[in-house]
XYZ file of C-alpha atoms in Angstrom:
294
model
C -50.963 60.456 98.673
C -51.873 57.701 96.266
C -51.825 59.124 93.227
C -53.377 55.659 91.105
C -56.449 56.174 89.085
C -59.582 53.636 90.208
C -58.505 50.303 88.964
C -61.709 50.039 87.363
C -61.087 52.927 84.957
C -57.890 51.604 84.633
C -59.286 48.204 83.212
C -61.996 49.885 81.007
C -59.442 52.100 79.520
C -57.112 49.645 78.359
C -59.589 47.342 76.801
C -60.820 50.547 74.762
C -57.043 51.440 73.940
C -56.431 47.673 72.797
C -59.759 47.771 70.858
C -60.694 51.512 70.105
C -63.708 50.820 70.225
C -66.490 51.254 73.130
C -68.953 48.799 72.099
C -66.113 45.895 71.786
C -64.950 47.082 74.988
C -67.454 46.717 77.079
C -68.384 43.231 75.056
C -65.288 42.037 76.189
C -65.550 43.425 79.948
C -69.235 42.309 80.365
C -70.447 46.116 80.913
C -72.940 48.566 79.325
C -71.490 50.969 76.632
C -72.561 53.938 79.063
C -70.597 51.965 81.921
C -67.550 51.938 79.467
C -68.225 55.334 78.414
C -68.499 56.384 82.124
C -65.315 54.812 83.584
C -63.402 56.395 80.879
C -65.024 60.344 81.830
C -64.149 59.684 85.364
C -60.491 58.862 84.356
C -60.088 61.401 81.910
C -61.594 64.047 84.907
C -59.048 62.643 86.764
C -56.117 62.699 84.580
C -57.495 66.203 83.022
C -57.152 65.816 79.664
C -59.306 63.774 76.946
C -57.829 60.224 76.459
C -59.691 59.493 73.078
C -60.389 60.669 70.085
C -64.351 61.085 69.355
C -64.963 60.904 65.262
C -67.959 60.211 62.918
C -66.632 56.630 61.788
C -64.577 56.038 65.578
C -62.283 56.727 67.945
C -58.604 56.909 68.098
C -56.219 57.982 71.308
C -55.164 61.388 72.021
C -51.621 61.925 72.272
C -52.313 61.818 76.594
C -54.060 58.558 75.848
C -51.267 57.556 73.873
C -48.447 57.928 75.937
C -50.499 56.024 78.844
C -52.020 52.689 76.601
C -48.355 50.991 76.231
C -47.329 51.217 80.497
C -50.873 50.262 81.165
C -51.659 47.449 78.675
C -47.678 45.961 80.016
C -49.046 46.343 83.584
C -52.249 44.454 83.058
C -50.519 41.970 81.106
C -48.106 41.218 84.287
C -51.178 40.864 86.413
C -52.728 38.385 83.697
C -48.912 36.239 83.969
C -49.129 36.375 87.939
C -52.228 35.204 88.177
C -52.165 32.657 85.632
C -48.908 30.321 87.362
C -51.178 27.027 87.473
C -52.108 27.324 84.081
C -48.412 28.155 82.674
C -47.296 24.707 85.111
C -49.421 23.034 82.551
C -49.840 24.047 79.391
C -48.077 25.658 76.679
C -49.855 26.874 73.661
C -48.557 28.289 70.478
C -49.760 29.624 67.194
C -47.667 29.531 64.082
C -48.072 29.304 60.577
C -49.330 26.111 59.000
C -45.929 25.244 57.074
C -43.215 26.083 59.786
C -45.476 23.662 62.131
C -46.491 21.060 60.033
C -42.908 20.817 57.939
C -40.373 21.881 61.151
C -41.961 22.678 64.554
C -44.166 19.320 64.819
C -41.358 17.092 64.591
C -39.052 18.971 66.898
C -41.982 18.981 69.654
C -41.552 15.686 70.784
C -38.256 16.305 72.101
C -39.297 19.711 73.793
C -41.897 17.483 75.494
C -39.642 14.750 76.944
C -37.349 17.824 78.187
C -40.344 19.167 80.016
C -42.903 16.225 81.325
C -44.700 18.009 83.031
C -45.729 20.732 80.366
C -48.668 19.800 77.526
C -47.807 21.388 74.531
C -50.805 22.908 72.147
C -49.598 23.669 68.573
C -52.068 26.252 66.679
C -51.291 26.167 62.699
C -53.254 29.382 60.902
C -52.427 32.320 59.003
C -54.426 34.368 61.943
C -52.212 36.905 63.782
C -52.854 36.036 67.271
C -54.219 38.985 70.163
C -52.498 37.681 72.858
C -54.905 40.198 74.849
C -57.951 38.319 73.905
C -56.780 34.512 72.498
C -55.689 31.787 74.253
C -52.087 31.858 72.685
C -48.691 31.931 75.321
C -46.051 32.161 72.279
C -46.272 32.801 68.225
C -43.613 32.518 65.773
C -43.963 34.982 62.773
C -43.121 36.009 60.006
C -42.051 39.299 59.219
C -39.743 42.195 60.253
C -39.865 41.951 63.773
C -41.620 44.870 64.436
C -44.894 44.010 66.331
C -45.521 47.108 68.807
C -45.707 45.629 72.814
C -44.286 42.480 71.868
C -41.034 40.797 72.559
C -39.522 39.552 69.308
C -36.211 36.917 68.987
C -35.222 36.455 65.486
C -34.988 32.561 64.548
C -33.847 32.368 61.262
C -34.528 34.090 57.816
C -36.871 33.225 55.001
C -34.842 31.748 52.543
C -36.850 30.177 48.670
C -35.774 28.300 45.621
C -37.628 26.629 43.236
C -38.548 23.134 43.783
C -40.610 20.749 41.667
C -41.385 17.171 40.813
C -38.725 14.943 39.268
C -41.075 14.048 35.782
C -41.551 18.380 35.403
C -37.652 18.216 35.684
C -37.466 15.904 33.204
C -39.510 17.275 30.821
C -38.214 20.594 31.009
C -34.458 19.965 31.999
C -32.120 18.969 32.129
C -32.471 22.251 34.484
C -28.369 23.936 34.624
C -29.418 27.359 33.699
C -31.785 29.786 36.039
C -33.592 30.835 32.883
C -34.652 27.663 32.061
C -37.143 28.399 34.708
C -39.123 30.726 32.636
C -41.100 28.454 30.409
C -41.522 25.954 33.603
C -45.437 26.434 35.064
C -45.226 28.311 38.526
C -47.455 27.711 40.971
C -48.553 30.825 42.334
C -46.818 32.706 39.501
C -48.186 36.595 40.611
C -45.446 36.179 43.883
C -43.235 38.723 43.341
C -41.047 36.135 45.131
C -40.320 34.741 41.746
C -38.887 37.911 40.630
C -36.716 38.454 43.830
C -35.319 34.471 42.972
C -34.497 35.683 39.306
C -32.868 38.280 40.258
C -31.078 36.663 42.811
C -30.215 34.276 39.880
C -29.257 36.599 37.674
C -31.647 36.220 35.114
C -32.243 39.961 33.435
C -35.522 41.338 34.571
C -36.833 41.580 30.870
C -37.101 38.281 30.926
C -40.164 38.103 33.338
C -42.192 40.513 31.854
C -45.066 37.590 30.133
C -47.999 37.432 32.595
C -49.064 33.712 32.892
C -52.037 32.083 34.123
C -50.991 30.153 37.895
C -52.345 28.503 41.222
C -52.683 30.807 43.733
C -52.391 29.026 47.011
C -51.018 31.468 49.622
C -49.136 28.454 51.754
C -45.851 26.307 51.260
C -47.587 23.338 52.539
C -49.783 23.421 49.657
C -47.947 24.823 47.011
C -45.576 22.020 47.810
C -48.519 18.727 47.012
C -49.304 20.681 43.848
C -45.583 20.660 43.033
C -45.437 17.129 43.894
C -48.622 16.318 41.777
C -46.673 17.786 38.886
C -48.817 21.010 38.729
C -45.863 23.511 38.357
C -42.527 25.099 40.031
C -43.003 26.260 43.376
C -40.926 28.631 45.844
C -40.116 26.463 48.883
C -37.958 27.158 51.932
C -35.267 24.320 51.837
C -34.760 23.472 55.585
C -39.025 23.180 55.087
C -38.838 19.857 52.645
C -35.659 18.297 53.456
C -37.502 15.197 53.732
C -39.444 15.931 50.711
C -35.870 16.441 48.742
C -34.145 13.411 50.415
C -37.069 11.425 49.108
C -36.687 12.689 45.299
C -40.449 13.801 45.987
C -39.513 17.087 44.822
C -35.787 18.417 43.350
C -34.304 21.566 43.917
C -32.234 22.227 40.709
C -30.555 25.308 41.814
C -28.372 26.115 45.208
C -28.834 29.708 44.938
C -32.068 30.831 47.320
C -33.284 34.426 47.638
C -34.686 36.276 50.627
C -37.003 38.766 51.118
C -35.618 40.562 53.746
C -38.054 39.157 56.659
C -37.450 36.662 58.852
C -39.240 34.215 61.231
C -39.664 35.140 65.136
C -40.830 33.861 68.532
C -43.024 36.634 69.474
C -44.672 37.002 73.047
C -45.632 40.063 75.436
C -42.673 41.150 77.452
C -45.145 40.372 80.668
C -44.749 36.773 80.048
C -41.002 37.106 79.687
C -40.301 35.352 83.070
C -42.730 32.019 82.843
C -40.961 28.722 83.205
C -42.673 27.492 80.212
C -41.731 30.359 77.875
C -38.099 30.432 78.913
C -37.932 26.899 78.373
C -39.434 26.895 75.156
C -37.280 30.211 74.078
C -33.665 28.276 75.116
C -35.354 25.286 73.326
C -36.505 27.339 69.854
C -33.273 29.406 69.358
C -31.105 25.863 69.827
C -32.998 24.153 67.202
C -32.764 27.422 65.038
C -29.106 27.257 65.489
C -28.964 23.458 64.534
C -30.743 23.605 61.864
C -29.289 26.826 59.568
């Protein structure tokens, strides 16, 4: 006896589990909210238990639904990869933060490309967290602690910062041979608790940082880097980020010593996709240049 639920109710229900939400649901399947609503009471009839949670302010999955969302989102996700094979022969599109592709990924490209002529690459630079269930995204790389639920995560190397800044700040604050001397230095973005992790990594005593101070705030390497270039301040830049930048004397990095805080960068992608040409390629291809480059 085949004991598979409708496929139908099977497709409603995990576009309700992805979203938990009815009405974005059935916007994303095309369907009434009652059609949504109905596929889901004819599954749950089936399966004989409640699969959601109904509340005042939403909904949220029962501990049934639960235990079912992960196997079925994976197994819709497979279908998506097998039917998709003309698309993955072509293209290749991946989202990543603005400073890892503008300062490290867009130059390596090229030389993915001539590896793999037939494959068009498209390189996505935002802060956005991709839903590879409802964007047009194959692979991200991320930051963070590698712990993205349903998603296959390879660790590429760790976030590593120092402060950099422009040769005439240097001057007029250095010569720079002691860590502290970074104190009276403007920081741009000063309210990072970065900075404190780099003192401390420094070994300059904590009471030390204790004066608030007014700073840019500008939430990106790529930018905090042209205001430390313009002269603006001190900012915390990943090194293998602005190699060019430091082999060029556009910015100086007076101290070696870097500090981390604890999270990393990743090539993330849903284990469905694990077996595409273009994603194995690009996975040998990521973790070699990782390698190369620590």
């Amino acid at each position: 006896m085949d004991t598979l639920p409708p496929l139908a109710a099977l497709r409603v229900f995990d576009a309700v589990a992805r979203r938990l939400s009815f009405t974005a649901a059935a916007g994303d399947l095309g369907m009434t909210q009652a059609g949504v609503s109905y596929q889901v009471r004819l599954l749950e009839e089936r399966l004989g238990g409640p699969l959601f949670l109904r509340k005042p302010k939403g909904i949220e999955l029962t501990a049934l639904g639960a235990r079912l969302a992960q196997p079925t989102h994976q197994a819709f996700d497979t279908l998506r990869s097998a039917y998709a094979p003309a698309r993955d022969a072509q293209t290749l599109s991946i989202s990543t933060l603005p400073t890892l592709a503008g300062n490290w990924l867009a130059q390596r490209l090229g030389r993915f490309q001539i590896d793999n002529p037939g494959l068009a690459v498209r390189l996505e630079a935002s802060e956005h967290v991709v839903d590879f269930a409802r964007e047009d995204v194959d692979v991200a790389i991320r930051m963070g602690e590698g712990n993205w639920p349903g998603l296959t995560a390879t660790r590429l190397f760790e976030v590593e910062f120092t402060p950099m800044l422009s040769p005439a700040l240097a001057e007029r604050f250095g010569p720079l041979t002691d860590p502290a001397q970074m104190l009276p230095v403007p920081w741009v973005s000063g309210p990072d608790p970065s900075w404190q992790m780099w003192l401390a990594a420094a070994g300059v005593s904590a009471h030390c940082t204790s004066s608030p101070r007014a700073a840019l705030v500008l939430n990106a390497q790529l930018h905090e880097a042209r205001a430390a270039m313009a002269g603006e301040g001190a900012a915390l830049l990943t090194p293998r980020f602005f190699r060019f930048e430091l082999a060029t004397g556009a910015l100086v990095q007076p101290f070696a010593v870097t500090a981390t805080n604890g999270k990393a960068y990743w090539l993330v992608y849903p284990p469905a996709r694990r077996n595409r040409p273009a994603i194995r390629a690009f996975r040998k291809f990521i973790l070699t240049e990782a390698a190369a480059d620590a």
